[in-house]
Tab-separated table of C-alpha atoms in Angstrom:
chain	number	residue	atom	x	y	z
A	1162	UNK	CA	0.019	0.008	-0.016
A	1163	UNK	CA	2.866	2.376	0.707
A	1164	UNK	CA	4.409	2.263	-2.772
A	1165	UNK	CA	1.228	3.289	-4.601
A	1166	UNK	CA	0.722	6.090	-2.124
A	1167	UNK	CA	4.297	7.345	-2.680
A	1168	UNK	CA	3.821	7.105	-6.408
A	1169	UNK	CA	0.595	9.038	-6.133
A	1170	UNK	CA	2.221	11.725	-3.977
A	1171	UNK	CA	5.154	12.023	-6.407
A	1172	UNK	CA	2.738	12.437	-9.318
A	1173	UNK	CA	0.859	15.110	-7.413
A	1174	UNK	CA	4.010	17.069	-6.599
A	1175	UNK	CA	5.185	16.832	-10.166
A	1176	UNK	CA	1.834	18.157	-11.410
A	1177	UNK	CA	1.929	21.011	-8.957
A	1178	UNK	CA	5.460	21.888	-9.993
A	1179	UNK	CA	4.360	21.931	-13.596
A	1180	UNK	CA	1.493	24.218	-12.779
A	1181	UNK	CA	3.842	26.540	-10.860
A	1182	UNK	CA	6.342	26.730	-13.727
A	1183	UNK	CA	3.587	27.190	-16.220
A	1184	UNK	CA	2.167	30.001	-14.151
A	1185	UNK	CA	5.565	31.607	-13.999
A	1186	UNK	CA	5.916	31.354	-17.741
A	1187	UNK	CA	2.520	32.875	-18.263
A	1188	UNK	CA	3.313	35.734	-15.882
A	1189	UNK	CA	6.603	36.394	-17.740
A	1190	UNK	CA	4.797	36.437	-21.064
A	1191	UNK	CA	2.121	38.770	-19.675
A	1192	UNK	CA	4.780	41.077	-18.298
A	1193	UNK	CA	6.578	41.190	-21.666
A	1194	UNK	CA	3.343	41.866	-23.453
A	1195	UNK	CA	2.613	44.758	-21.130
A	1196	UNK	CA	6.039	46.344	-21.787
A	1197	UNK	CA	6.082	49.484	-23.917
A	1198	UNK	CA	9.714	50.134	-24.922
A	1199	UNK	CA	11.098	53.281	-26.511
A	1200	UNK	CA	14.798	53.401	-27.620
A	1201	UNK	CA	16.254	56.884	-27.808
A	1202	UNK	CA	19.714	58.250	-28.387
A	1203	UNK	CA	22.648	58.714	-30.739
A	1204	UNK	CA	24.629	56.458	-33.020
A	1205	UNK	CA	25.620	54.111	-30.226
A	1206	UNK	CA	21.942	53.280	-29.783
A	1207	UNK	CA	20.951	53.371	-33.422
A	1208	UNK	CA	23.714	50.888	-34.223
A	1209	UNK	CA	26.102	52.775	-36.532
A	1210	UNK	CA	29.020	50.435	-37.282
A	1211	UNK	CA	26.925	47.305	-36.765
A	1212	UNK	CA	25.591	46.950	-40.285
A	1213	UNK	CA	22.189	45.774	-41.486
A	1214	UNK	CA	20.574	49.221	-41.469
A	1215	UNK	CA	16.893	49.818	-41.969
A	1216	UNK	CA	16.679	51.675	-45.254
A	1217	UNK	CA	13.678	53.563	-43.982
A	1218	UNK	CA	15.769	55.107	-41.231
A	1219	UNK	CA	17.875	57.025	-43.731
A	1220	UNK	CA	20.870	58.885	-42.259
A	1221	UNK	CA	19.777	57.814	-38.733
A	1222	UNK	CA	21.251	54.398	-39.657
A	1223	UNK	CA	19.149	52.205	-37.345
A	1224	UNK	CA	20.552	48.732	-37.363
A	1225	UNK	CA	18.844	45.391	-36.736
A	1226	UNK	CA	22.087	44.527	-34.794
A	1227	UNK	CA	21.666	47.437	-32.397
A	1228	UNK	CA	21.134	46.571	-28.747
A	1229	UNK	CA	17.543	47.981	-28.615
A	1230	UNK	CA	16.463	45.622	-31.416
A	1231	UNK	CA	18.339	42.693	-29.841
A	1232	UNK	CA	16.464	43.322	-26.594
A	1233	UNK	CA	13.193	43.610	-28.441
A	1234	UNK	CA	13.756	40.378	-30.283
A	1235	UNK	CA	14.610	38.539	-27.040
A	1236	UNK	CA	11.842	39.939	-24.880
A	1237	UNK	CA	8.967	40.559	-27.247
A	1238	UNK	CA	7.556	43.757	-25.649
A	1239	UNK	CA	3.979	44.700	-26.409
A	1240	UNK	CA	5.223	47.787	-28.295
A	1241	UNK	CA	8.602	49.009	-29.524
A	1242	UNK	CA	9.562	52.402	-30.889
A	1243	UNK	CA	13.082	53.030	-32.177
A	1244	UNK	CA	13.847	56.731	-32.663
A	1245	UNK	CA	17.593	56.809	-31.886
A	1246	UNK	CA	19.477	58.590	-34.683
A	1247	UNK	CA	23.107	58.876	-35.792
A	1248	UNK	CA	24.598	62.259	-34.831
A	1249	UNK	CA	21.974	63.093	-32.230
A	1250	UNK	CA	22.698	65.585	-29.492
A	1251	UNK	CA	20.569	66.185	-26.367
A	1252	UNK	CA	18.584	68.831	-28.140
A	1253	UNK	CA	17.831	66.447	-31.047
A	1254	UNK	CA	16.455	63.916	-28.583
A	1255	UNK	CA	14.232	66.595	-27.014
A	1256	UNK	CA	13.005	67.961	-30.347
A	1257	UNK	CA	12.796	64.890	-32.538
A	1258	UNK	CA	12.729	61.611	-30.592
A	1259	UNK	CA	10.239	61.848	-27.749
A	1260	UNK	CA	7.046	61.468	-29.743
A	1261	UNK	CA	6.389	57.830	-28.800
A	1262	UNK	CA	6.715	58.509	-25.064
A	1263	UNK	CA	3.564	58.654	-22.955
A	1264	UNK	CA	2.223	57.645	-19.513
A	1265	UNK	CA	1.954	54.058	-20.775
A	1266	UNK	CA	5.653	53.785	-21.645
A	1267	UNK	CA	7.286	51.356	-19.265
A	1268	UNK	CA	10.878	51.183	-20.522
A	1269	UNK	CA	13.206	53.669	-22.084
A	1270	UNK	CA	16.854	53.304	-23.076
A	1271	UNK	CA	19.264	56.017	-24.213
A	1272	UNK	CA	22.948	56.807	-24.984
A	1273	UNK	CA	23.539	60.552	-25.340
A	1274	UNK	CA	26.181	63.158	-24.649
A	1275	UNK	CA	29.063	62.145	-26.892
A	1276	UNK	CA	28.056	64.382	-29.738
A	1277	UNK	CA	27.344	67.321	-27.421
A	1278	UNK	CA	30.923	66.993	-26.134
A	1279	UNK	CA	32.299	67.069	-29.716
A	1280	UNK	CA	33.401	63.424	-29.907
A	1281	UNK	CA	33.518	63.288	-33.688
A	1282	UNK	CA	35.525	66.452	-34.058
A	1283	UNK	CA	37.929	65.463	-31.320
A	1284	UNK	CA	38.637	62.094	-32.887
A	1285	UNK	CA	39.141	63.725	-36.284
A	1286	UNK	CA	41.651	66.101	-34.723
A	1287	UNK	CA	43.475	63.224	-33.059
A	1288	UNK	CA	43.675	61.159	-36.234
A	1289	UNK	CA	44.771	64.039	-38.549
A	1290	UNK	CA	46.644	66.577	-36.515
A	1291	UNK	CA	49.007	64.702	-34.145
A	1292	UNK	CA	49.452	64.285	-30.436
A	1293	UNK	CA	49.647	67.908	-29.258
A	1294	UNK	CA	46.532	68.947	-31.149
A	1295	UNK	CA	44.772	65.797	-30.010
A	1296	UNK	CA	45.480	66.331	-26.304
A	1297	UNK	CA	44.452	69.973	-26.551
A	1298	UNK	CA	41.175	69.094	-28.279
A	1299	UNK	CA	40.426	66.371	-25.778
A	1300	UNK	CA	41.065	68.812	-22.914
A	1301	UNK	CA	38.650	71.210	-24.585
A	1302	UNK	CA	36.069	68.458	-24.712
A	1303	UNK	CA	36.601	67.696	-21.048
A	1304	UNK	CA	36.003	71.277	-20.107
A	1305	UNK	CA	32.684	71.124	-21.938
A	1306	UNK	CA	31.817	67.812	-20.228
A	1307	UNK	CA	32.516	69.324	-16.810
A	1308	UNK	CA	30.873	72.744	-17.272
A	1309	UNK	CA	28.176	72.562	-19.905
A	1310	UNK	CA	27.093	68.926	-20.444
A	1311	UNK	CA	25.503	68.400	-16.983
A	1312	UNK	CA	22.727	70.921	-17.653
A	1313	UNK	CA	22.108	69.499	-21.120
A	1314	UNK	CA	21.756	66.026	-19.698
A	1315	UNK	CA	19.421	67.410	-17.048
A	1316	UNK	CA	17.253	68.875	-19.799
A	1317	UNK	CA	16.939	65.679	-21.751
A	1318	UNK	CA	16.380	63.481	-18.695
A	1319	UNK	CA	13.709	65.854	-17.392
A	1320	UNK	CA	11.997	65.848	-20.756
A	1321	UNK	CA	11.934	62.028	-20.771
A	1322	UNK	CA	10.511	61.861	-17.286
A	1323	UNK	CA	7.880	64.519	-18.101
A	1324	UNK	CA	6.569	62.517	-21.055
A	1325	UNK	CA	7.060	59.033	-19.538
A	1326	UNK	CA	6.394	59.423	-15.837
A	1327	UNK	CA	6.031	55.687	-15.179
A	1328	UNK	CA	8.911	54.343	-17.238
A	1329	UNK	CA	12.094	52.669	-16.097
A	1330	UNK	CA	14.845	54.632	-17.835
A	1331	UNK	CA	18.183	52.877	-18.582
A	1332	UNK	CA	21.021	55.243	-19.555
A	1333	UNK	CA	24.015	53.542	-21.048
A	1334	UNK	CA	27.471	55.129	-21.378
A	1335	UNK	CA	30.314	54.702	-23.826
A	1336	UNK	CA	33.273	52.298	-23.686
A	1337	UNK	CA	36.934	53.203	-23.386
A	1338	UNK	CA	38.325	53.118	-26.940
A	1339	UNK	CA	41.822	51.827	-26.536
A	1340	UNK	CA	43.691	49.076	-24.788
A	1341	UNK	CA	46.827	50.847	-23.643
A	1342	UNK	CA	50.119	49.264	-24.522
A	1343	UNK	CA	48.192	46.931	-26.717
A	1344	UNK	CA	48.785	45.343	-30.112
A	1345	UNK	CA	48.665	48.481	-32.285
A	1346	UNK	CA	52.000	49.412	-33.859
A	1347	UNK	CA	50.792	52.357	-35.905
A	1348	UNK	CA	48.219	55.128	-35.485
A	1349	UNK	CA	47.804	57.440	-32.454
A	1350	UNK	CA	50.447	57.815	-29.796
A	1351	UNK	CA	50.011	56.170	-26.413
A	1352	UNK	CA	49.660	59.634	-24.940
A	1353	UNK	CA	46.728	60.384	-27.249
A	1354	UNK	CA	45.120	57.065	-26.561
A	1355	UNK	CA	45.430	57.569	-22.823
A	1356	UNK	CA	43.870	61.072	-23.087
A	1357	UNK	CA	40.971	59.680	-25.078
A	1358	UNK	CA	40.302	56.921	-22.507
A	1359	UNK	CA	40.460	59.430	-19.649
A	1360	UNK	CA	37.908	61.626	-21.418
A	1361	UNK	CA	35.627	58.642	-21.930
A	1362	UNK	CA	35.814	57.924	-18.200
A	1363	UNK	CA	35.187	61.581	-17.393
A	1364	UNK	CA	32.081	61.526	-19.638
A	1365	UNK	CA	30.863	58.319	-17.907
A	1366	UNK	CA	31.351	59.871	-14.483
A	1367	UNK	CA	29.280	62.930	-15.409
A	1368	UNK	CA	26.537	60.837	-17.011
A	1369	UNK	CA	26.385	58.495	-13.989
A	1370	UNK	CA	25.964	61.455	-11.607
A	1371	UNK	CA	23.163	63.018	-13.583
A	1372	UNK	CA	21.443	59.664	-14.035
A	1373	UNK	CA	21.525	59.075	-10.258
A	1374	UNK	CA	20.170	62.498	-9.525
A	1375	UNK	CA	17.211	61.833	-11.800
A	1376	UNK	CA	16.514	58.457	-10.265
A	1377	UNK	CA	17.297	56.659	-13.547
A	1378	UNK	CA	19.326	53.458	-13.973
A	1379	UNK	CA	22.957	53.677	-15.160
A	1380	UNK	CA	24.314	50.945	-17.400
A	1381	UNK	CA	28.072	50.800	-17.515
A	1382	UNK	CA	29.428	49.081	-20.651
A	1383	UNK	CA	33.116	49.535	-19.857
A	1384	UNK	CA	33.330	46.233	-18.086
A	1385	UNK	CA	32.045	44.082	-20.957
A	1386	UNK	CA	34.220	46.031	-23.437
A	1387	UNK	CA	37.395	45.481	-21.398
A	1388	UNK	CA	39.628	43.241	-23.455
A	1389	UNK	CA	37.788	44.211	-26.606
A	1390	UNK	CA	39.017	47.753	-27.087
A	1391	UNK	CA	40.950	48.963	-30.152
A	1392	UNK	CA	44.488	47.496	-29.956
A	1393	UNK	CA	43.239	44.482	-27.904
A	1394	UNK	CA	43.532	41.975	-30.745
A	1395	UNK	CA	39.801	41.226	-30.434
A	1396	UNK	CA	38.269	44.660	-30.920
A	1397	UNK	CA	34.504	45.207	-30.701
A	1398	UNK	CA	35.027	48.766	-31.919
A	1399	UNK	CA	36.001	50.023	-35.336
A	1400	UNK	CA	39.190	51.989	-35.523
A	1401	UNK	CA	39.462	54.502	-38.341
A	1402	UNK	CA	37.555	53.064	-41.279
A	1403	UNK	CA	38.707	54.959	-44.407
A	1404	UNK	CA	36.254	53.048	-46.587
A	1405	UNK	CA	33.296	53.936	-44.480
A	1406	UNK	CA	34.276	56.733	-42.249
A	1407	UNK	CA	31.021	56.824	-40.242
A	1408	UNK	CA	31.933	53.395	-38.826
A	1409	UNK	CA	35.002	54.804	-37.110
A	1410	UNK	CA	35.008	54.546	-33.325
A	1411	UNK	CA	31.605	52.847	-33.217
A	1412	UNK	CA	30.752	49.386	-31.949
A	1413	UNK	CA	30.756	46.506	-34.427
A	1414	UNK	CA	27.890	44.030	-34.295
A	1415	UNK	CA	29.898	42.112	-31.736
A	1416	UNK	CA	30.090	45.246	-29.582
A	1417	UNK	CA	26.350	45.654	-29.660
A	1418	UNK	CA	25.614	41.975	-28.868
A	1419	UNK	CA	28.473	41.389	-26.459
A	1420	UNK	CA	28.895	44.833	-24.875
A	1421	UNK	CA	25.673	46.766	-24.883
A	1422	UNK	CA	22.943	44.101	-25.060
A	1423	UNK	CA	23.927	42.175	-21.882
A	1424	UNK	CA	23.923	45.383	-19.868
A	1425	UNK	CA	20.573	46.345	-21.182
A	1426	UNK	CA	19.181	42.848	-20.617
A	1427	UNK	CA	20.416	42.863	-17.032
A	1428	UNK	CA	18.957	46.248	-16.162
A	1429	UNK	CA	15.692	46.498	-18.121
């Protein structure tokens, strides 16, 4: 008599476990279906450098390999709007990208600030004009990051919160570009590379502080990109791409999937 009873008990427990797991799966599916996700930002969010661009996005160059699309494909939110655009500054986000946001938006992601700080011009200076001009231009960018950028970040973060009062907002930063004393034997000097990395860290520190003050969530991609910088031998970032100059200093598809997407997945 004991064996049948034990078998019956085991069957009952198995059935209950199945119901519990099924319930959890249903709950997860319901949560995903209820998610309304809007992806804002600049070229690091649109996916410049990652290829497979949506032709309808034109010069915004929104890529199917960009981390917002990877997150959407994995999590199947109820709605997804992708307004990030190559070259965007904080004012461009405020003026051109916030249309999909509303009280029903539950998740927002953004990278912004690099173009405000003059990233593209600084890197052009470093590549074309040598070490002295590079360091001077980087120091100019750092002055802007310290003195002007915080208020611009405040403006865009406040605009996001005003339009999406109930959303979780994940703000991602930018990686360090170079592995110092790495495998590169030509190109910028080590002094220039170190100055660029220090500016990237400075920018991250300023973004992190403003994010915290607005009650948003800061996603730091520098960890995942460590060991995959330019000059690492396994770079997830383009160096200067003379054939397609807009790719330069942007994440490859591997940088989006291995660097940005895991941070977004963990924090969203």
